[in-house]
CSV table of C-alpha atoms and ligand atoms in Angstrom, one decimal:
chain,number,residue,atom,x,y,z
I,1,UNK,CA,120.4,-94.1,-67.1
I,2,UNK,CA,120.8,-96.1,-69.2
I,3,UNK,CA,120.3,-96.7,-72.5
I,4,UNK,CA,116.8,-98.3,-74.3
I,5,UNK,CA,118.7,-100.3,-76.6
I,6,UNK,CA,115.1,-99.9,-78.7
I,7,UNK,CA,113.5,-96.8,-79.2
I,8,UNK,CA,110.7,-98.5,-81.0
I,9,UNK,CA,109.6,-100.2,-77.8
I,10,UNK,CA,107.9,-103.2,-76.4
I,11,UNK,CA,104.6,-103.5,-74.8
I,12,UNK,CA,102.7,-106.3,-73.6
I,13,UNK,CA,98.9,-106.1,-74.0
I,14,UNK,CA,97.0,-107.7,-71.4
I,15,UNK,CA,93.0,-107.8,-70.1
I,16,UNK,CA,94.4,-106.3,-66.5
I,17,UNK,CA,97.0,-103.5,-67.4
I,18,UNK,CA,99.2,-103.2,-70.3
I,19,UNK,CA,103.1,-102.8,-69.8
I,20,UNK,CA,106.1,-102.1,-71.4
I,21,UNK,CA,109.6,-104.4,-72.0
I,22,UNK,CA,113.0,-101.8,-71.3
I,23,UNK,CA,115.9,-103.8,-72.9
I,24,UNK,CA,119.1,-102.0,-72.4
I,25,UNK,CA,122.6,-102.5,-71.8
I,26,UNK,CA,124.2,-100.4,-69.5
I,27,UNK,CA,128.0,-99.0,-68.8
I,28,UNK,CA,130.4,-100.5,-66.0
I,29,UNK,CA,130.4,-97.4,-64.8
I,30,UNK,CA,126.6,-97.9,-64.4
I,31,UNK,CA,126.8,-101.6,-63.8
I,32,UNK,CA,129.7,-100.6,-59.5
I,33,UNK,CA,128.2,-98.1,-59.2
I,34,UNK,CA,124.7,-97.6,-56.5
I,35,UNK,CA,124.6,-94.4,-56.8
I,36,UNK,CA,123.6,-94.2,-60.7
I,37,UNK,CA,122.2,-97.6,-61.4
I,38,UNK,CA,120.4,-97.7,-64.4
I,39,UNK,CA,118.2,-100.5,-63.2
I,40,UNK,CA,116.9,-99.3,-60.2
I,41,UNK,CA,115.9,-95.2,-62.0
I,42,UNK,CA,114.4,-97.8,-65.5
I,43,UNK,CA,111.6,-98.9,-62.6
I,44,UNK,CA,111.2,-97.0,-60.5
I,45,UNK,CA,108.6,-95.1,-62.5
I,46,UNK,CA,106.6,-97.9,-62.4
I,47,UNK,CA,106.6,-98.7,-58.5
I,48,UNK,CA,103.8,-97.2,-57.4
I,49,UNK,CA,103.3,-97.1,-53.5
I,50,UNK,CA,106.4,-96.3,-50.8
I,51,UNK,CA,107.5,-99.9,-50.0
I,52,UNK,CA,109.6,-102.4,-52.1
I,53,UNK,CA,110.7,-106.3,-51.7
I,54,UNK,CA,113.0,-107.6,-53.3
I,55,UNK,CA,113.4,-111.4,-54.4
I,56,UNK,CA,116.9,-112.6,-55.2
I,57,UNK,CA,118.8,-115.4,-54.7
I,58,UNK,CA,122.5,-116.2,-52.6
I,59,UNK,CA,124.0,-116.0,-56.7
I,60,UNK,CA,122.4,-113.3,-57.5
I,61,UNK,CA,122.1,-110.2,-54.6
I,62,UNK,CA,126.1,-110.7,-54.4
I,63,UNK,CA,126.1,-109.6,-58.5
I,64,UNK,CA,123.3,-107.0,-58.7
I,65,UNK,CA,121.4,-106.5,-55.4
I,66,UNK,CA,123.7,-103.1,-53.6
I,67,UNK,CA,123.7,-101.5,-56.9
I,68,UNK,CA,119.5,-101.8,-57.4
I,69,UNK,CA,119.4,-101.3,-53.3
I,70,UNK,CA,120.7,-98.4,-52.2
I,71,UNK,CA,119.7,-96.1,-54.8
I,72,UNK,CA,116.2,-97.1,-54.1
I,73,UNK,CA,116.1,-97.2,-50.5
I,74,UNK,CA,116.9,-93.3,-51.1
I,75,UNK,CA,113.2,-93.3,-52.1
I,76,UNK,CA,111.1,-96.3,-51.2
I,77,UNK,CA,111.1,-98.8,-48.2
I,78,UNK,CA,113.4,-101.4,-49.6
I,79,UNK,CA,113.0,-104.9,-47.6
I,80,UNK,CA,115.2,-107.8,-49.2
I,81,UNK,CA,114.3,-111.6,-48.9
I,82,UNK,CA,117.3,-113.1,-50.4
I,83,UNK,CA,115.5,-117.5,-51.7
I,84,UNK,CA,118.3,-120.5,-52.0
I,85,UNK,CA,119.1,-120.8,-54.9
I,86,UNK,CA,118.1,-123.4,-57.4
I,87,UNK,CA,114.8,-125.3,-59.2
I,88,UNK,CA,114.4,-127.2,-55.7
I,89,UNK,CA,113.3,-124.4,-54.3
I,90,UNK,CA,110.5,-123.7,-56.0
I,91,UNK,CA,108.1,-124.6,-53.4
I,92,UNK,CA,106.4,-123.7,-50.8
I,93,UNK,CA,108.8,-123.1,-48.5
I,94,UNK,CA,109.7,-120.1,-50.6
I,95,UNK,CA,106.7,-118.2,-50.9
I,96,UNK,CA,106.3,-119.1,-46.8
I,97,UNK,CA,109.9,-117.7,-46.8
I,98,UNK,CA,108.0,-114.3,-49.1
I,99,UNK,CA,104.8,-114.8,-46.9
I,100,UNK,CA,107.2,-114.1,-44.1
I,101,UNK,CA,108.9,-111.3,-45.6
I,102,UNK,CA,106.5,-109.0,-45.6
I,103,UNK,CA,104.0,-109.8,-43.2
I,104,UNK,CA,107.3,-109.6,-40.9
I,105,UNK,CA,107.9,-105.8,-42.0
I,106,UNK,CA,103.7,-105.5,-41.9
I,107,UNK,CA,103.8,-104.8,-45.5
I,108,UNK,CA,99.9,-103.7,-47.3
I,109,UNK,CA,98.6,-103.6,-51.0
I,110,UNK,CA,100.4,-100.3,-52.1
I,111,UNK,CA,104.3,-103.2,-51.7
I,112,UNK,CA,106.0,-104.2,-55.0
I,113,UNK,CA,107.4,-106.7,-55.1
I,114,UNK,CA,111.0,-106.6,-58.0
I,115,UNK,CA,111.9,-110.6,-59.0
I,116,UNK,CA,115.7,-109.9,-59.5
I,117,UNK,CA,116.7,-113.6,-60.8
I,118,UNK,CA,116.3,-116.1,-63.3
I,119,UNK,CA,112.9,-117.8,-63.8
I,120,UNK,CA,113.3,-119.8,-60.5
I,121,UNK,CA,112.7,-116.0,-58.9
I,122,UNK,CA,110.4,-114.8,-61.4
I,123,UNK,CA,108.1,-117.2,-60.5
I,124,UNK,CA,107.7,-117.8,-57.2
I,125,UNK,CA,107.5,-113.4,-56.6
I,126,UNK,CA,105.1,-113.3,-59.3
I,127,UNK,CA,103.3,-115.4,-57.3
I,128,UNK,CA,103.8,-114.4,-54.3
I,129,UNK,CA,102.9,-111.6,-55.7
I,130,UNK,CA,99.6,-112.8,-57.1
I,131,UNK,CA,98.7,-113.9,-53.9
I,132,UNK,CA,99.5,-112.0,-51.0
I,133,UNK,CA,95.9,-109.6,-49.7
I,134,UNK,CA,95.1,-111.5,-52.7
I,135,UNK,CA,97.4,-109.4,-54.9
I,136,UNK,CA,99.9,-106.3,-55.2
I,137,UNK,CA,101.9,-105.5,-57.7
I,138,UNK,CA,105.4,-106.4,-59.2
I,139,UNK,CA,109.0,-105.7,-61.1
I,140,UNK,CA,111.3,-108.7,-63.0
I,141,UNK,CA,114.1,-108.0,-64.1
I,142,UNK,CA,115.5,-111.2,-65.3
I,143,UNK,CA,119.0,-112.3,-65.3
I,144,UNK,CA,119.5,-115.1,-67.7
I,145,UNK,CA,118.2,-115.4,-71.1
I,146,UNK,CA,115.3,-117.3,-70.5
I,147,UNK,CA,113.6,-115.0,-68.1
I,148,UNK,CA,114.4,-112.9,-70.1
I,149,UNK,CA,113.0,-114.1,-73.4
I,150,UNK,CA,110.1,-115.6,-72.2
I,151,UNK,CA,109.5,-116.2,-67.8
I,152,UNK,CA,109.1,-112.8,-67.1
I,153,UNK,CA,107.0,-112.4,-70.0
I,154,UNK,CA,103.4,-112.6,-70.6
I,155,UNK,CA,102.2,-113.9,-66.6
I,156,UNK,CA,102.3,-117.2,-65.2
I,157,UNK,CA,103.5,-117.4,-61.6
I,158,UNK,CA,103.7,-120.7,-59.7
I,159,UNK,CA,105.5,-123.0,-57.6
I,160,UNK,CA,106.6,-126.7,-57.8
I,161,UNK,CA,105.3,-129.6,-57.1
I,162,UNK,CA,106.5,-132.7,-56.2
I,163,UNK,CA,104.8,-134.8,-58.7
I,164,UNK,CA,105.0,-132.1,-61.8
I,165,UNK,CA,106.2,-129.2,-62.9
I,166,UNK,CA,105.2,-125.7,-62.5
I,167,UNK,CA,101.3,-127.4,-61.1
I,168,UNK,CA,100.6,-125.0,-58.7
I,169,UNK,CA,99.8,-121.5,-59.5
I,170,UNK,CA,98.4,-118.1,-60.7
I,171,UNK,CA,98.1,-116.3,-64.3
I,172,UNK,CA,99.5,-112.4,-62.8
I,173,UNK,CA,100.7,-109.6,-65.2
I,174,UNK,CA,104.5,-107.7,-64.2
I,175,UNK,CA,103.4,-103.7,-63.7
I,176,UNK,CA,107.2,-103.7,-66.4
I,177,UNK,CA,110.0,-106.0,-67.4
I,178,UNK,CA,113.3,-104.9,-67.8
I,179,UNK,CA,115.7,-106.9,-69.4
I,180,UNK,CA,119.2,-105.4,-68.7
I,181,UNK,CA,121.0,-107.5,-71.3
I,182,UNK,CA,124.8,-106.5,-68.8
I,183,UNK,CA,123.7,-109.2,-66.4
I,184,UNK,CA,123.8,-111.8,-68.8
I,185,UNK,CA,128.0,-111.6,-69.1
I,186,UNK,CA,128.0,-112.9,-65.5
I,187,UNK,CA,125.8,-115.9,-66.1
I,188,UNK,CA,126.9,-119.4,-66.0
I,189,UNK,CA,127.8,-120.6,-69.9
I,190,UNK,CA,125.5,-123.7,-69.4
I,191,UNK,CA,122.5,-121.7,-68.1
I,192,UNK,CA,123.1,-118.9,-71.4
I,193,UNK,CA,122.6,-121.8,-73.4
I,194,UNK,CA,119.3,-123.0,-71.3
I,195,UNK,CA,118.3,-119.6,-72.6
I,196,UNK,CA,119.3,-120.7,-75.8
I,197,UNK,CA,116.7,-122.9,-76.0
I,198,UNK,CA,113.4,-120.9,-75.4
I,199,UNK,CA,115.2,-118.5,-78.2
I,200,UNK,CA,115.0,-121.3,-80.4
I,201,UNK,CA,112.4,-122.9,-79.7
I,202,UNK,CA,110.3,-119.1,-81.4
I,203,UNK,CA,111.8,-120.1,-84.4
I,204,UNK,CA,111.0,-123.7,-84.8
I,205,UNK,CA,107.5,-122.6,-83.1
I,206,UNK,CA,107.0,-119.3,-85.4
I,207,UNK,CA,109.3,-117.9,-87.9
I,208,UNK,CA,111.5,-120.1,-90.3
I,209,UNK,CA,113.6,-117.2,-91.3
I,210,UNK,CA,114.4,-116.1,-86.9
I,211,UNK,CA,115.8,-119.8,-87.2
I,212,UNK,CA,118.7,-118.7,-90.3
I,213,UNK,CA,119.2,-115.7,-88.1
I,214,UNK,CA,120.1,-118.0,-85.6
I,215,UNK,CA,122.4,-120.3,-87.5
I,216,UNK,CA,123.9,-117.4,-88.2
I,217,UNK,CA,124.1,-115.5,-85.0
I,218,UNK,CA,124.2,-118.3,-83.1
I,219,UNK,CA,127.7,-117.8,-82.6
I,220,UNK,CA,128.3,-114.0,-81.6
I,221,UNK,CA,125.5,-115.4,-78.7
I,222,UNK,CA,127.4,-117.6,-77.1
I,223,UNK,CA,130.3,-114.8,-77.1
I,224,UNK,CA,128.4,-112.9,-75.2
I,225,UNK,CA,127.7,-110.1,-78.3
I,226,UNK,CA,124.9,-108.2,-75.9
I,227,UNK,CA,123.4,-106.2,-79.4
I,228,UNK,CA,123.0,-109.3,-80.9
I,229,UNK,CA,121.2,-111.0,-78.2
I,230,UNK,CA,119.0,-108.1,-77.4
I,231,UNK,CA,118.5,-108.4,-81.3
I,232,UNK,CA,118.2,-111.7,-80.3
I,233,UNK,CA,115.0,-111.4,-76.8
I,234,UNK,CA,114.6,-108.7,-78.4
I,235,UNK,CA,112.8,-110.9,-81.6
I,236,UNK,CA,111.6,-113.0,-78.8
I,237,UNK,CA,110.1,-110.6,-76.9
I,238,UNK,CA,107.4,-109.3,-79.6
I,239,UNK,CA,106.4,-113.1,-81.1
I,240,UNK,CA,106.0,-113.5,-76.6
I,241,UNK,CA,104.0,-111.3,-76.3
I,242,UNK,CA,101.7,-111.4,-79.6
I,243,UNK,CA,101.0,-115.2,-78.5
I,244,UNK,CA,99.6,-112.9,-74.6
I,245,UNK,CA,97.7,-110.0,-75.9
I,246,UNK,CA,96.0,-112.9,-77.8
I,247,UNK,CA,95.3,-115.5,-75.5
I,248,UNK,CA,96.5,-115.0,-71.9
I,249,UNK,CA,95.2,-117.4,-69.7
I,250,UNK,CA,96.5,-120.3,-72.8
I,251,UNK,CA,93.2,-121.3,-73.9
I,252,UNK,CA,94.3,-121.3,-78.1
I,253,UNK,CA,97.6,-120.1,-79.3
I,254,UNK,CA,99.7,-120.3,-75.8
I,255,UNK,CA,99.9,-122.8,-75.8
I,256,UNK,CA,102.5,-123.4,-78.8
I,257,UNK,CA,105.2,-121.5,-76.4
I,258,UNK,CA,105.1,-124.9,-74.1
I,259,UNK,CA,106.2,-126.6,-78.1
I,260,UNK,CA,109.1,-129.5,-75.9
I,261,UNK,CA,107.8,-128.2,-72.8
I,262,UNK,CA,105.8,-131.4,-72.9
I,263,UNK,CA,109.1,-133.6,-73.1
I,264,UNK,CA,111.1,-131.4,-71.5
I,265,UNK,CA,108.9,-132.0,-68.2
I,266,UNK,CA,108.9,-135.4,-68.1
I,267,UNK,CA,112.7,-134.9,-67.9
I,268,UNK,CA,112.9,-132.1,-64.9
I,269,UNK,CA,111.0,-135.0,-62.8
I,270,UNK,CA,111.9,-137.9,-62.8
I,271,UNK,CA,116.0,-136.6,-62.9
I,272,UNK,CA,114.5,-134.2,-60.6
I,273,UNK,CA,114.3,-131.0,-60.5
I,274,UNK,CA,118.0,-128.3,-61.1
I,275,UNK,CA,119.9,-131.9,-61.8
I,276,UNK,CA,118.7,-130.9,-65.7
I,277,UNK,CA,117.9,-127.1,-66.7
I,278,UNK,CA,113.8,-126.5,-67.8
I,279,UNK,CA,116.6,-125.2,-70.9
I,280,UNK,CA,118.5,-128.5,-71.8
I,281,UNK,CA,115.4,-129.8,-70.8
I,282,UNK,CA,113.3,-128.6,-73.5
I,283,UNK,CA,116.0,-129.1,-76.0
I,284,UNK,CA,116.0,-132.8,-75.4
I,285,UNK,CA,111.5,-132.4,-76.0
I,286,UNK,CA,112.1,-130.3,-79.7
I,287,UNK,CA,113.4,-133.3,-80.9
I,288,UNK,CA,111.5,-135.5,-79.8
I,289,UNK,CA,108.0,-133.9,-80.6
I,290,UNK,CA,110.2,-133.1,-84.3
I,291,UNK,CA,110.9,-136.6,-84.5
I,292,UNK,CA,106.9,-137.9,-83.9
I,293,UNK,CA,106.4,-135.2,-86.7
I,294,UNK,CA,108.9,-136.1,-88.7
I,295,UNK,CA,106.7,-140.3,-88.1
I,296,UNK,CA,103.3,-138.3,-88.5
I,297,UNK,CA,105.2,-137.6,-92.2
I,298,UNK,CA,104.9,-133.5,-91.8
I,299,UNK,CA,108.8,-133.0,-91.0
I,300,UNK,CA,111.4,-134.6,-92.9
I,301,UNK,CA,114.5,-135.8,-92.5
I,302,UNK,CA,116.7,-132.7,-93.0
I,303,UNK,CA,113.8,-131.0,-91.2
I,304,UNK,CA,114.9,-132.4,-87.8
I,305,UNK,CA,118.3,-132.8,-88.9
I,306,UNK,CA,118.8,-129.0,-89.1
I,307,UNK,CA,116.6,-128.5,-85.9
I,308,UNK,CA,120.2,-130.8,-83.9
I,309,UNK,CA,122.8,-128.6,-85.5
I,310,UNK,CA,120.7,-125.8,-83.9
I,311,UNK,CA,120.8,-126.7,-80.9
I,312,UNK,CA,124.1,-128.3,-80.5
I,313,UNK,CA,125.5,-125.6,-82.0
I,314,UNK,CA,124.0,-124.0,-79.0
I,315,UNK,CA,125.8,-126.3,-77.0
I,316,UNK,CA,122.2,-128.5,-75.7
I,317,UNK,CA,121.5,-132.1,-75.7
I,318,UNK,CA,119.7,-133.6,-77.7
I,319,UNK,CA,119.4,-137.2,-76.7
I,320,UNK,CA,116.9,-138.7,-73.3
I,321,UNK,CA,118.3,-140.3,-70.4
I,322,UNK,CA,116.4,-143.8,-70.1
I,323,UNK,CA,113.3,-143.4,-69.7
I,324,UNK,CA,111.0,-146.1,-68.8
I,325,UNK,CA,107.5,-145.5,-71.6
I,326,UNK,CA,104.9,-145.7,-69.6
I,327,UNK,CA,106.3,-143.8,-66.2
I,328,UNK,CA,107.5,-141.1,-69.4
I,329,UNK,CA,103.4,-141.3,-70.5
I,330,UNK,CA,102.1,-140.9,-67.0
I,331,UNK,CA,104.6,-138.6,-65.3
I,332,UNK,CA,103.0,-137.0,-69.4
I,333,UNK,CA,99.6,-137.6,-67.9
I,334,UNK,CA,99.7,-134.7,-65.0
I,335,UNK,CA,100.4,-132.4,-67.9
I,336,UNK,CA,98.3,-129.1,-68.3
I,337,UNK,CA,97.1,-129.6,-71.5
I,338,UNK,CA,95.5,-133.1,-71.4
I,339,UNK,CA,91.9,-132.9,-71.9
I,340,UNK,CA,89.7,-135.6,-71.4
I,341,UNK,CA,92.3,-138.2,-70.6
I,342,UNK,CA,94.0,-137.6,-74.1
I,343,UNK,CA,97.3,-136.5,-74.4
I,344,UNK,CA,97.8,-133.4,-76.1
I,345,UNK,CA,100.8,-132.1,-77.7
I,346,UNK,CA,102.4,-129.4,-80.0
I,347,UNK,CA,103.9,-130.8,-82.7
I,348,UNK,CA,105.3,-129.1,-86.5
I,349,UNK,CA,103.5,-128.9,-89.3
I,350,UNK,CA,106.9,-127.5,-91.2
I,351,UNK,CA,109.7,-125.4,-89.7
I,352,UNK,CA,108.5,-122.4,-88.3
I,353,UNK,CA,104.3,-123.3,-88.1
I,354,UNK,CA,102.9,-125.7,-84.8
I,355,UNK,CA,99.8,-126.9,-83.6
I,356,UNK,CA,98.6,-128.7,-80.9
I,357,UNK,CA,97.1,-131.4,-81.5
I,358,UNK,CA,96.1,-135.4,-80.3
I,359,UNK,CA,95.2,-136.7,-83.3
I,360,UNK,CA,98.6,-138.5,-83.6
I,361,UNK,CA,98.8,-142.1,-83.6
I,362,UNK,CA,100.2,-143.4,-80.2
I,363,UNK,CA,102.3,-146.4,-81.4
I,364,UNK,CA,104.0,-143.5,-82.3
I,365,UNK,CA,105.1,-141.7,-79.6
I,366,UNK,CA,105.2,-145.2,-77.5
I,367,UNK,CA,108.3,-145.8,-81.1
I,368,UNK,CA,109.5,-142.5,-80.1
I,369,UNK,CA,109.5,-143.0,-75.9
I,370,UNK,CA,111.7,-145.9,-76.7
I,371,UNK,CA,114.6,-143.8,-77.9
I,372,UNK,CA,117.3,-142.9,-75.1
I,373,UNK,CA,120.6,-142.5,-74.1
I,374,UNK,CA,122.8,-145.7,-73.9
I,375,UNK,CA,124.6,-143.4,-71.0
I,376,UNK,CA,123.6,-142.4,-67.2
I,377,UNK,CA,123.4,-139.4,-68.5
I,378,UNK,CA,124.0,-136.6,-71.9
I,379,UNK,CA,124.3,-133.4,-71.7
B,1,NAD,P1,117.4,-119.6,-62.6
B,1,NAD,O1,116.1,-119.0,-62.2
B,1,NAD,O2,117.6,-120.8,-62.3
B,1,NAD,O3,118.8,-119.2,-63.5
B,1,NAD,C1,119.7,-119.9,-63.0
B,1,NAD,C2,120.8,-120.8,-62.5
B,1,NAD,O4,121.5,-119.2,-62.9
B,1,NAD,C3,120.8,-120.0,-61.4
B,1,NAD,O5,121.2,-120.5,-60.1
B,1,NAD,C4,121.0,-118.6,-60.7
B,1,NAD,O6,121.2,-118.4,-59.4
B,1,NAD,C5,121.8,-118.3,-61.6
B,1,NAD,N1,121.7,-116.6,-62.2
B,1,NAD,C6,120.5,-115.6,-62.6
B,1,NAD,N2,121.8,-115.0,-63.1
B,1,NAD,C7,122.6,-115.0,-63.2
B,1,NAD,C8,123.4,-114.2,-63.3
B,1,NAD,N3,123.1,-112.9,-64.0
B,1,NAD,N4,125.1,-114.3,-63.1
B,1,NAD,C9,125.2,-115.3,-62.6
B,1,NAD,N5,124.0,-116.1,-62.2
B,1,NAD,C10,123.2,-115.8,-63.0
B,1,NAD,O7,116.6,-120.6,-63.7
B,1,NAD,P2,116.2,-119.8,-65.6
B,1,NAD,O8,116.9,-121.1,-66.7
B,1,NAD,O9,116.4,-118.3,-65.1
B,1,NAD,O10,114.6,-120.0,-65.9
B,1,NAD,C11,114.5,-120.8,-65.6
B,1,NAD,C12,112.7,-121.9,-64.3
B,1,NAD,O11,111.6,-120.9,-65.3
B,1,NAD,C13,112.0,-122.7,-64.1
B,1,NAD,O12,111.2,-122.5,-63.3
B,1,NAD,C14,110.9,-122.6,-65.5
B,1,NAD,O13,109.6,-124.1,-65.3
B,1,NAD,C15,110.5,-121.4,-65.8
B,1,NAD,N6,110.0,-121.0,-66.7
B,1,NAD,C16,109.1,-120.5,-66.7
B,1,NAD,C17,107.6,-119.4,-67.5
B,1,NAD,C18,107.3,-118.0,-67.6
B,1,NAD,O14,106.0,-118.9,-68.5
B,1,NAD,N7,107.4,-118.3,-66.2
B,1,NAD,C19,109.0,-119.7,-68.9
B,1,NAD,C20,110.0,-120.6,-68.7
B,1,NAD,C21,110.5,-121.1,-67.8
B,2,LIG,N1,106.1,-120.8,-71.4
B,2,LIG,C1,105.5,-120.2,-72.3
B,2,LIG,C2,104.9,-119.1,-71.8
B,2,LIG,O1,104.6,-118.6,-70.8
B,2,LIG,O2,103.0,-119.3,-72.0
């Protein structure tokens, strides 16, 4: 079995139950073997019943499904649901496909759903698990950097609505998270960069020292040094686990994890789901939030320049597409953080120190939203 990269294991403490995040790096023999699949062996102890539904997509299935499915099938009744690939399929139609697969097999409350994929598969599988028969177990096997550092941990599950990202969903915690670092070897470079946006996010909101660490280590991460990537995943998961333990349902500190997301969701929704990657939109959103923080007088111009440099080092965009200011404000009005009709944003008091606030001059926000790229698309 692949040895966990870290022996001081990570645990997420939540109201419903505690669960582990296991970070492993399996050998190439293990990767190609359907006999000794390390992934299957790691998750088996967390499957409580006899029924298993693996949910994945048509890109990931040819890469990792066989190595997971075959060893599990020796001990469990295993069925597979393969969804189309893409953010544009993060919708009710795909959720219905998962329900259909569960119903077709007469699966019941004993079933464990396994999300094998990135954040789209993880969010949808989790939502199907939260709602099927009022809630069944699920396990996250995140295969993108973004899902390893963020979406697989903390129990936010859901789908998009045509008018807003992640508008329909539930908090539903997995039984475990298995981040197998070698899956990143097949991840397209653009997707790796999108994941780096969420990694950089943790540094900007929580830990300026981690920002310095990233400035030194981003080149190794982009060259797929799995040990360095594993260290980053571990640090990010620890930040996230700490936040989730304090505020599982996002009534306070958890909102800070959405740094850059209100601006980013405007881009994703306006440009069409899937055209800008979530992490790319968040990268630009973090720049916009930093610019607003500077206009308020909290960040210096050098801080903002440093943020832009680190995002550029990770091959991420830093300039928004042209979106009419009123349209952007309307889209921001749908944000889940809006309270009493007021837009609330996560801004930076300093690098590593974020706040959720509505205490800013609306004109400063308008100024930030007015600045955009002159070309069609800057990604
Ligand atoms: P994704 O799930 O769309 O995956 C990106 C692409 O990479 C897809 O084409 C996928 O098929 C492919 N892929 C995945 N793993 C691969 C691998 N190992 N090798 C080759 N290709 C692979 O995107 P994502 O960036 O992982 O997740 C984005 C989603 O996560 C968004 O929907 C976002 O809203 C959500 N999200 C949720 C949370 C949360 O807390 N639940 C947090 C952040 C983001
Ligand atoms: N990705 C933000 C959160 O999980 O709260």
